[in-house]
CSV table of C-alpha atoms in Angstrom, one decimal:
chain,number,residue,atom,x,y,z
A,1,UNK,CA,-41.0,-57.6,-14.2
A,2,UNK,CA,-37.8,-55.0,-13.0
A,3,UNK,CA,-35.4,-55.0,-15.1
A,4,UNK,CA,-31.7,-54.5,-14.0
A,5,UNK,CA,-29.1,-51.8,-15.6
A,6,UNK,CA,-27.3,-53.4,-18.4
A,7,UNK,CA,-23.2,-53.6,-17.6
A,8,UNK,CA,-21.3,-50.8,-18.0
A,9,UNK,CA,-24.6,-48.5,-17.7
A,10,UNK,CA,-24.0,-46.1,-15.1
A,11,UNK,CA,-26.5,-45.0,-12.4
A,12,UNK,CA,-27.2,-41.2,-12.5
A,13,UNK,CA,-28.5,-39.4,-9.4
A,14,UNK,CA,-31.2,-37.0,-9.2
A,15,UNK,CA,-29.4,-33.7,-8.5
A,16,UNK,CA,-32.8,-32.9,-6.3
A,17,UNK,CA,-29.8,-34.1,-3.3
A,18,UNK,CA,-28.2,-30.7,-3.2
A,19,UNK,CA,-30.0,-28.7,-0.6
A,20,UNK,CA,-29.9,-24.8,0.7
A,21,UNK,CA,-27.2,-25.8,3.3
A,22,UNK,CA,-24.8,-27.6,1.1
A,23,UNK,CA,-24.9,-24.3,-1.3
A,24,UNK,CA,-24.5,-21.8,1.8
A,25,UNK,CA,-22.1,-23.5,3.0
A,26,UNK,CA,-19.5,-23.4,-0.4
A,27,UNK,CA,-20.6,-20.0,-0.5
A,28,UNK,CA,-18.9,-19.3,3.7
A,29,UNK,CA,-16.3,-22.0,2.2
A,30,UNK,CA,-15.6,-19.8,-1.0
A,31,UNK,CA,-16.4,-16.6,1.4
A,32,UNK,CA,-13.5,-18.2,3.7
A,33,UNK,CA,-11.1,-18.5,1.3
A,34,UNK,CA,-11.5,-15.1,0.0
A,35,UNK,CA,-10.7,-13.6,2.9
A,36,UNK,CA,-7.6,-16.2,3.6
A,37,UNK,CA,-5.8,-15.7,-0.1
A,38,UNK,CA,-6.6,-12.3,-1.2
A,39,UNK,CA,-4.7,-9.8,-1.2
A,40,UNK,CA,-6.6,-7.0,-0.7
A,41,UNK,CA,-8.2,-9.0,2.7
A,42,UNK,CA,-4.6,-9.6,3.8
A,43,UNK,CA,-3.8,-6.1,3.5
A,44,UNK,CA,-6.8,-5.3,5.4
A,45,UNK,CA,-6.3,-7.8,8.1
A,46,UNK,CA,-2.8,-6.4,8.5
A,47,UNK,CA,-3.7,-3.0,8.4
A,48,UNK,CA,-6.7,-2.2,9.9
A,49,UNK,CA,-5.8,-0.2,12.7
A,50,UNK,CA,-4.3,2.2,9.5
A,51,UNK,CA,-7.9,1.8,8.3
A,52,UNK,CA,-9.5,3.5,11.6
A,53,UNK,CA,-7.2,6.2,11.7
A,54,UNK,CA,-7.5,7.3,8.4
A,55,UNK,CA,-11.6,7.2,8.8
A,56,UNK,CA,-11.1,9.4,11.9
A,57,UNK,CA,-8.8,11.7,10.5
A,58,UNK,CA,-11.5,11.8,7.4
A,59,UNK,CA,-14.3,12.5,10.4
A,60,UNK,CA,-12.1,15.5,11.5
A,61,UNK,CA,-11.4,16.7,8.5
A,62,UNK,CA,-15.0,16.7,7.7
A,63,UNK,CA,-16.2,18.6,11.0
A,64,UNK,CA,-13.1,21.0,9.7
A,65,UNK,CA,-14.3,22.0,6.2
A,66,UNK,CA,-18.1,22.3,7.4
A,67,UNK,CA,-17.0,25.1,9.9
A,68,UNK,CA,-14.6,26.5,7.4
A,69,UNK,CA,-17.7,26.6,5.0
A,70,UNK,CA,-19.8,28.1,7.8
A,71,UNK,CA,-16.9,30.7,8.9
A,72,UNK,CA,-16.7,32.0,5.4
A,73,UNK,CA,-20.4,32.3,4.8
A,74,UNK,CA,-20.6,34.3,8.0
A,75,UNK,CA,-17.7,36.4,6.6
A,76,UNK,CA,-19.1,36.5,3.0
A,77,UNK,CA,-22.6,37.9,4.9
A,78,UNK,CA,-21.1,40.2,6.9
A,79,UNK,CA,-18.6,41.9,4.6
A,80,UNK,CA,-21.9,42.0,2.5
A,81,UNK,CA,-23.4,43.8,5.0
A,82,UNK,CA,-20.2,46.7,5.2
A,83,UNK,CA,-20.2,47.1,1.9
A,84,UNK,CA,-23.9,47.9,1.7
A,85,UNK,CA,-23.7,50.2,4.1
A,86,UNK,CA,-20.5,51.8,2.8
A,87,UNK,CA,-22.1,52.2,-0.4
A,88,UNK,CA,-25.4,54.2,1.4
A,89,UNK,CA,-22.5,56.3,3.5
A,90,UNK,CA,-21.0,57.3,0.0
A,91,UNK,CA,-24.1,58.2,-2.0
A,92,UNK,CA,-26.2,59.5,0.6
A,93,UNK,CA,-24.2,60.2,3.8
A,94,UNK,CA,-23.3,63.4,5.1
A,95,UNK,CA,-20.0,64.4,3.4
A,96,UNK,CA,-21.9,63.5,0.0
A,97,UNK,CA,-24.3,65.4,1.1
A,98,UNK,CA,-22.0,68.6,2.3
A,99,UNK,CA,-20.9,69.3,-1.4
A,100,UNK,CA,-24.1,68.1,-3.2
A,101,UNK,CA,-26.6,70.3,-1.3
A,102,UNK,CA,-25.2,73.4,-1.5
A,103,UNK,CA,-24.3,72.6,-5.3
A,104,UNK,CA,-27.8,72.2,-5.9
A,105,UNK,CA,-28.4,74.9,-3.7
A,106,UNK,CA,-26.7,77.6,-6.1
A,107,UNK,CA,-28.0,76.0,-9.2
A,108,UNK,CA,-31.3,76.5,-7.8
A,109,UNK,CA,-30.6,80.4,-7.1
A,110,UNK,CA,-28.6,81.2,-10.5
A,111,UNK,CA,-30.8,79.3,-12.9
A,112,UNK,CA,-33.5,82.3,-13.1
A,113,UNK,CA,-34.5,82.5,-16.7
A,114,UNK,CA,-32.6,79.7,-18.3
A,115,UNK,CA,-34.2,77.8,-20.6
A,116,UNK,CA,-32.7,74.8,-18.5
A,117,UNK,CA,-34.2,74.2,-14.7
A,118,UNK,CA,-31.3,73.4,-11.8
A,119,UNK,CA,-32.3,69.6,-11.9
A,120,UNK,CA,-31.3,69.9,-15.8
A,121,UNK,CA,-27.9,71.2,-15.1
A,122,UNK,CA,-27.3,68.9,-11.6
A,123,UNK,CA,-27.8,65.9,-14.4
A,124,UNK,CA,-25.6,67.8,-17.0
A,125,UNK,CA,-22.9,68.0,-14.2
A,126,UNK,CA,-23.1,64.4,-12.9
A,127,UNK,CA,-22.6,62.9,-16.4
A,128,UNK,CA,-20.1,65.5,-17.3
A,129,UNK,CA,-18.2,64.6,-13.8
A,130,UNK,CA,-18.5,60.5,-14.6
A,131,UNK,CA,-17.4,60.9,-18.1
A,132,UNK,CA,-14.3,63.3,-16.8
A,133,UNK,CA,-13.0,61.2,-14.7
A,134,UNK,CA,-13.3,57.8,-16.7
A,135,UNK,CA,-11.2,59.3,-19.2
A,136,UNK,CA,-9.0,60.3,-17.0
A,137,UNK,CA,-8.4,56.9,-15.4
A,138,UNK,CA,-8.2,55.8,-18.4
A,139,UNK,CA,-5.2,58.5,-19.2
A,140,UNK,CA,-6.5,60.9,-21.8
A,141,UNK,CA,-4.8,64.5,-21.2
A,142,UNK,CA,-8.1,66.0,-22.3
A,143,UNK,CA,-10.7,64.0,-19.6
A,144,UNK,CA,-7.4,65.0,-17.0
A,145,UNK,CA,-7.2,68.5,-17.7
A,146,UNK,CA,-11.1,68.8,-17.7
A,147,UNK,CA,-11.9,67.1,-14.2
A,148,UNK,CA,-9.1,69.8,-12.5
A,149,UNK,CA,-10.9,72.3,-14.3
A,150,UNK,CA,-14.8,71.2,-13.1
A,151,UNK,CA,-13.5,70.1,-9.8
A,152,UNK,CA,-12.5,73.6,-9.6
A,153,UNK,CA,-15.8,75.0,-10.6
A,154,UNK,CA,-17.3,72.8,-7.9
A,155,UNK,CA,-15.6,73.6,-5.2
A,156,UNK,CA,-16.4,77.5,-6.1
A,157,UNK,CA,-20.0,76.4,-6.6
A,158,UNK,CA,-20.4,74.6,-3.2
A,159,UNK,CA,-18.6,78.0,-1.4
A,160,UNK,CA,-21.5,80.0,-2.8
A,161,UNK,CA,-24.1,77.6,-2.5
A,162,UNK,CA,-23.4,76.5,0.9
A,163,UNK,CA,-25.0,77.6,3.9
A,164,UNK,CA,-23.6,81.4,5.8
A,165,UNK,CA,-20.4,80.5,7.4
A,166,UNK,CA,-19.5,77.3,5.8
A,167,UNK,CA,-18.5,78.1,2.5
A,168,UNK,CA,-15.0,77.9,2.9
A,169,UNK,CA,-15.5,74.6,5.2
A,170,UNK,CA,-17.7,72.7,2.6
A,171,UNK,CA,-15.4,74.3,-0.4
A,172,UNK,CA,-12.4,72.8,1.7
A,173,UNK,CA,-14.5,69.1,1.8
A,174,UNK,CA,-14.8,69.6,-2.0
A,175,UNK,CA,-11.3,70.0,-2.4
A,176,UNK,CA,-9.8,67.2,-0.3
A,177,UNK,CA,-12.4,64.6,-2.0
A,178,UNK,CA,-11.7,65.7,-5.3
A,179,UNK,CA,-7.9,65.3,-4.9
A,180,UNK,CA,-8.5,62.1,-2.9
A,181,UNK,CA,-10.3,60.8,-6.5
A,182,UNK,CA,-7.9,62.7,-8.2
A,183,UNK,CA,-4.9,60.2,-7.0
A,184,UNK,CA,-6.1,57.2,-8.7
A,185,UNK,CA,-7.1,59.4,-12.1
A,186,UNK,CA,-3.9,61.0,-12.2
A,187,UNK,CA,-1.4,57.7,-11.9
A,188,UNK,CA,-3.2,55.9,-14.6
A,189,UNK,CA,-0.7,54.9,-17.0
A,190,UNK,CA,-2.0,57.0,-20.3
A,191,UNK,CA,-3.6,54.6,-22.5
A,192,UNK,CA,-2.9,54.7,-27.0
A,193,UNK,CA,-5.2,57.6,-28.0
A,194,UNK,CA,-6.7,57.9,-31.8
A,195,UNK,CA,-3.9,60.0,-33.5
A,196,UNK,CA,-1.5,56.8,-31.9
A,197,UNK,CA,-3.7,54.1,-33.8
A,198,UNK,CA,-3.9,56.0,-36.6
A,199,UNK,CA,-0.3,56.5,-36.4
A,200,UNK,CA,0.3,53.2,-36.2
A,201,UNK,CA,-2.1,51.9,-39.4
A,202,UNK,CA,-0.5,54.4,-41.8
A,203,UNK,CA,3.0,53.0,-40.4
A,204,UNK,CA,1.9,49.4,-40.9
A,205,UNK,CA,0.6,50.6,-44.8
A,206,UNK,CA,3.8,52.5,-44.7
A,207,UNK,CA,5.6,49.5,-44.3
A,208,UNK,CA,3.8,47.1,-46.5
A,209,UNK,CA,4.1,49.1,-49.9
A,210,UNK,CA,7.8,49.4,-49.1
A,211,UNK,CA,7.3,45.6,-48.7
A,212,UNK,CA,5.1,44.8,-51.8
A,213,UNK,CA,7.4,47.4,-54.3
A,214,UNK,CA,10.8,45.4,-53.3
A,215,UNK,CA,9.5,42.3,-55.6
């Protein structure tokens, strides 16, 4: 026996009746009006020719900055390269040569019955030259006074130790790349010593009994 629905009952449908298609299609329908309303799709709608220029210029700009980088790396390399071999001119080319050789030359010849060898006083000399001439940059009268005085004594080294004939040449070579150094060394602004910090503590001491005796 089939009974019918009492009144007022309602029937319900299965919701098995909503396929794939219906659901794709609200999603284009949602998708649709999306790209109708918004205001972001309006702008792009209404501006996309802005849009391809700016992507271009961003292409151009990208093809820019890579040969930029590449440029500069080949720069980078290549001023690498100069300074390497400026640096092998200077401590082993021939005007560093000219004035160490015949230095070590006399020390060799004049260091007869020293207790010291001529290596000895060559590395005696080398860190008495460095330290010379890093106070003087630094503007200590002492270190300024001191690297005239050895540059001197170098240059009258290198004319006895050089070769017959080219004393006075390799003395002069001496004497124009000492005073070449000598420029920056010399215009260094001089720098507080110790007597001017310790003039300056007892002032401050000075001061601050003065200070403390006033109450």
């Amino acid at each position: 026996m089939h009974t019918s629905p009492a009144s007022g009952e309602q029937h319900l449908s299965p919701i098995d009746h909503i396929t794939t298609s219906e659901t794709g299609e609200g999603r284009r329908r949602s998708l649709a009006a999306w790209w109708r309303d918004n205001r972001t799709a309006l702008f792009l709608r209404d501006n996309w020719l802005l849009g391809v220029v700016a992507l271009a210029v961003l292409a151009v700009l990208s093809v820019l900055l890579w040969a930029i980088w590449v440029i500069v790396t080949k720069l980078v390399d290549v001023m690498d390269a100069g300074l390497d071999a400026t640096g092998a001119w200077i401590t082993d080319g021939p005007i560093t040569h000219s004035i160490s050789d015949p230095m070590r030359a006399y020390l060799d010849t004049h260091t007869g019955g020293l207790p010291a060898t001529a290596r000895d006083l060559w590395i005696t000399w080398l860190i008495a030259v460095g330290v010379l001439y890093l106070g003087a940059l630094t503007g200590s009268t002492y270190a300024r006074i001191g690297w005239a005085a050895i540059g001197a004594l170098t240059a009258a080294a290198v004319y006895l130790g050089a070769p017959a004939g080219a004393g006075p040449t390799a003395a002069g070579l001496t004497a124009a790349v000492w005073l070449t150094l000598s420029l920056p060394a010399y215009a260094a602004t001089s720098g507080p010593s110790l007597g001017d910090v310790l003039d300056s503590l007892t002032d401050r001491r000075a001061r601050r009994t003065v200070t403390d005796t006033t109450y």
